[in-house]
Short mmCIF file of C-alpha atoms in Angstrom, two decimals:
data_model
loop_
_atom_site.label_atom_id
_atom_site.label_comp_id
_atom_site.label_asym_id
_atom_site.label_seq_id
_atom_site.Cartn_x
_atom_site.Cartn_y
_atom_site.Cartn_z
CA UNK A 1 168.01 63.23 -116.46
CA UNK A 2 166.41 65.96 -114.22
CA UNK A 3 166.05 65.37 -110.47
CA UNK A 4 163.13 67.05 -108.51
CA UNK A 5 163.15 67.10 -104.92
CA UNK A 6 159.76 66.35 -103.32
CA UNK A 7 158.50 67.83 -99.93
CA UNK A 8 160.74 65.47 -98.22
CA UNK A 9 163.97 66.59 -99.84
CA UNK A 10 165.90 63.08 -99.86
CA UNK A 11 163.05 61.74 -101.98
CA UNK A 12 163.54 62.88 -105.53
CA UNK A 13 161.39 62.41 -108.67
CA UNK A 14 163.58 61.62 -111.66
CA UNK A 15 162.55 62.71 -115.16
CA UNK A 16 164.66 60.89 -117.67
CA UNK A 17 165.65 62.39 -120.98
CA UNK A 18 163.46 60.81 -123.73
CA UNK A 19 164.26 60.98 -127.46
CA UNK A 20 161.38 60.26 -129.76
CA UNK A 21 160.76 60.45 -133.31
CA UNK A 22 158.26 58.77 -135.77
CA UNK A 23 159.91 55.37 -134.92
CA UNK A 24 159.13 55.59 -131.40
CA UNK A 25 161.45 56.72 -128.40
CA UNK A 26 164.56 55.98 -126.44
CA UNK A 27 165.68 56.74 -122.88
CA UNK A 28 168.32 55.82 -120.44
CA UNK A 29 166.44 54.28 -117.61
CA UNK A 30 169.62 54.28 -115.30
CA UNK A 31 172.93 55.73 -115.67
CA UNK A 32 174.78 55.57 -112.38
CA UNK A 33 177.37 58.34 -113.05
CA UNK A 34 174.50 60.88 -114.10
CA UNK A 35 172.42 59.68 -111.24
CA UNK A 36 175.15 60.18 -108.56
CA UNK A 37 176.30 63.53 -110.02
CA UNK A 38 172.58 64.77 -109.89
CA UNK A 39 172.15 63.79 -106.32
CA UNK A 40 175.51 65.40 -105.44
CA UNK A 41 174.22 68.59 -106.99
CA UNK A 42 171.35 68.75 -104.58
CA UNK A 43 173.75 67.78 -101.74
CA UNK A 44 172.17 64.39 -101.30
CA UNK A 45 174.14 61.38 -100.51
CA UNK A 46 174.75 58.53 -103.25
CA UNK A 47 173.31 55.26 -102.49
CA UNK A 48 174.96 51.94 -102.03
CA UNK A 49 175.05 50.05 -105.39
CA UNK A 50 171.82 48.36 -106.61
CA UNK A 51 172.03 44.62 -106.12
CA UNK A 52 168.61 43.44 -106.90
CA UNK A 53 165.67 44.07 -109.37
CA UNK A 54 162.16 43.54 -108.64
CA UNK A 55 159.14 43.38 -111.15
CA UNK A 56 155.54 43.12 -109.98
CA UNK A 57 152.16 43.17 -111.98
CA UNK A 58 149.14 44.58 -110.25
CA UNK A 59 145.35 44.81 -111.20
CA UNK A 60 143.74 48.27 -110.81
CA UNK A 61 142.96 48.72 -107.16
CA UNK A 62 145.66 46.77 -105.63
CA UNK A 63 147.63 48.39 -102.96
CA UNK A 64 150.90 47.24 -101.96
CA UNK A 65 152.72 48.54 -98.83
CA UNK A 66 153.70 50.22 -96.81
CA UNK A 67 156.80 47.99 -96.86
CA UNK A 68 160.40 48.44 -95.51
CA UNK A 69 163.32 46.20 -94.39
CA UNK A 70 164.97 47.07 -90.98
CA UNK A 71 168.56 47.72 -90.60
CA UNK A 72 171.05 46.44 -91.34
CA UNK A 73 169.12 45.18 -94.44
CA UNK A 74 167.22 48.54 -95.26
CA UNK A 75 166.75 48.99 -98.77
CA UNK A 76 167.03 52.22 -101.03
CA UNK A 77 164.73 51.84 -103.88
CA UNK A 78 164.70 53.29 -107.38
CA UNK A 79 161.07 52.75 -108.76
CA UNK A 80 159.26 53.12 -111.94
CA UNK A 81 156.20 51.84 -114.05
CA UNK A 82 156.78 50.44 -117.42
CA UNK A 83 153.06 49.62 -118.32
CA UNK A 84 149.78 51.18 -116.81
CA UNK A 85 150.17 53.67 -113.60
CA UNK A 86 150.37 53.81 -110.07
CA UNK A 87 150.14 56.38 -107.18
CA UNK A 88 153.63 55.93 -105.36
CA UNK A 89 154.01 56.69 -101.73
CA UNK A 90 157.35 57.16 -99.49
CA UNK A 91 156.83 57.71 -95.86
CA UNK A 92 159.80 58.88 -93.59
CA UNK A 93 160.47 56.33 -90.86
CA UNK A 94 163.79 57.43 -89.96
CA UNK A 95 164.65 57.84 -86.21
CA UNK A 96 165.56 61.62 -85.37
CA UNK A 97 164.43 62.88 -88.95
CA UNK A 98 162.67 66.19 -88.97
CA UNK A 99 160.24 64.72 -91.47
CA UNK A 100 159.51 61.35 -89.78
CA UNK A 101 155.90 60.49 -90.31
CA UNK A 102 155.42 62.64 -93.19
CA UNK A 103 154.87 61.27 -96.71
CA UNK A 104 155.25 62.22 -100.25
CA UNK A 105 153.64 60.76 -103.38
CA UNK A 106 153.91 60.87 -107.18
CA UNK A 107 152.05 59.23 -110.01
CA UNK A 108 154.41 56.93 -111.92
CA UNK A 109 153.23 55.80 -115.42
CA UNK A 110 154.44 54.26 -118.60
CA UNK A 111 153.29 57.60 -120.35
CA UNK A 112 155.14 59.95 -118.04
CA UNK A 113 157.96 57.84 -117.49
CA UNK A 114 159.15 59.26 -114.30
CA UNK A 115 160.91 57.50 -111.66
CA UNK A 116 161.14 57.84 -107.88
CA UNK A 117 164.33 57.55 -105.66
CA UNK A 118 163.54 56.44 -102.03
CA UNK A 119 166.54 56.15 -99.79
CA UNK A 120 166.95 53.68 -97.07
CA UNK A 121 164.86 54.69 -94.00
CA UNK A 122 161.44 55.05 -95.68
CA UNK A 123 158.35 52.76 -96.05
CA UNK A 124 157.21 52.44 -99.45
CA UNK A 125 153.80 51.57 -101.08
CA UNK A 126 151.74 51.98 -104.20
CA UNK A 127 148.29 51.82 -105.57
CA UNK A 128 147.81 50.40 -109.13
CA UNK A 129 145.54 52.84 -111.06
CA UNK A 130 145.00 50.64 -114.03
CA UNK A 131 144.92 46.94 -114.88
CA UNK A 132 148.09 45.10 -115.56
CA UNK A 133 150.17 47.80 -113.94
CA UNK A 134 153.86 46.55 -114.29
CA UNK A 135 156.22 48.06 -111.49
CA UNK A 136 159.88 47.86 -111.54
CA UNK A 137 162.40 48.59 -108.75
CA UNK A 138 166.03 48.42 -107.89
CA UNK A 139 167.04 47.92 -104.36
CA UNK A 140 170.31 48.51 -102.66
CA UNK A 141 170.09 45.43 -100.47
CA UNK A 142 168.75 41.86 -101.10
CA UNK A 143 165.31 40.64 -99.74
CA UNK A 144 165.76 39.44 -96.15
CA UNK A 145 162.57 37.99 -94.86
CA UNK A 146 163.48 38.39 -91.13
CA UNK A 147 164.00 42.08 -91.69
CA UNK A 148 160.68 42.87 -93.45
CA UNK A 149 158.08 44.91 -91.98
CA UNK A 150 155.13 46.91 -93.00
CA UNK A 151 153.02 49.87 -91.64
CA UNK A 152 149.28 49.98 -92.26
CA UNK A 153 148.41 51.83 -95.46
CA UNK A 154 145.39 53.43 -94.15
CA UNK A 155 146.94 54.56 -90.63
CA UNK A 156 144.88 57.88 -89.87
CA UNK A 157 147.90 59.42 -88.17
CA UNK A 158 149.75 59.24 -91.63
CA UNK A 159 146.63 60.31 -93.42
CA UNK A 160 147.81 59.30 -96.88
CA UNK A 161 145.72 60.83 -99.62
CA UNK A 162 145.23 57.83 -101.64
CA UNK A 163 143.33 58.41 -105.07
CA UNK A 164 139.74 57.67 -105.09
CA UNK A 165 139.05 54.76 -107.65
CA UNK A 166 135.66 53.32 -108.84
CA UNK A 167 136.45 49.86 -107.35
CA UNK A 168 137.48 48.72 -103.86
CA UNK A 169 141.15 48.77 -102.93
CA UNK A 170 142.64 45.14 -102.62
CA UNK A 171 145.42 44.55 -100.03
CA UNK A 172 146.99 41.34 -99.06
CA UNK A 173 146.10 39.80 -95.76
CA UNK A 174 149.57 40.76 -94.29
CA UNK A 175 149.24 44.30 -95.45
CA UNK A 176 145.77 44.48 -94.00
CA UNK A 177 147.12 43.58 -90.57
CA UNK A 178 150.22 45.67 -90.62
CA UNK A 179 150.75 47.59 -87.45
CA UNK A 180 149.67 51.34 -87.12
CA UNK A 181 152.34 54.12 -87.41
CA UNK A 182 152.06 54.65 -83.37
CA UNK A 183 152.58 50.85 -83.06
CA UNK A 184 155.72 51.05 -85.33
CA UNK A 185 157.14 53.94 -83.24
CA UNK A 186 156.51 52.13 -79.82
CA UNK A 187 158.11 48.91 -81.26
CA UNK A 188 161.18 51.12 -82.42
CA UNK A 189 161.19 52.99 -79.22
CA UNK A 190 160.88 56.30 -80.99
CA UNK A 191 157.77 57.61 -79.05
CA UNK A 192 158.56 60.58 -76.93
#
């Protein structure tokens, strides 16, 4: 497996080694020992153990996010797409971080087989680029309803460069009403 740091060094793209022949292909989708060794080689911390797997299916134009859970239930996420494709985004929301408010993104697809490691302290969202996009992710903590939160996906301060599609973006009512990044900072008392 190859790890590639994004413009936010703690968020890494993972390119698994894929073995293919005329029968098809094989890859290890997760190997804790190799993952931890690769993170340590980049001087990045290793995550807590993964305790929950999630699977969603979205139609083209569905945008989910920008979601996170507050401490002590914050979740690190290892995400990938097994059918279709998605534009996957991570936003740094860590207090005191030199990259707070910055985002990074990568296209994940069944074809490119890339994964993204998003540590705790990041909001996360994705836009399905194809119908029936299946999104899988491992989390380092369990879902905790009282700790869930979101930031508005279209916040002008974040200025996320979402891909332009030939259809309207569809978001849940909850995501459409999510607070702005400035409101998040004020609530968390992170405004200077």
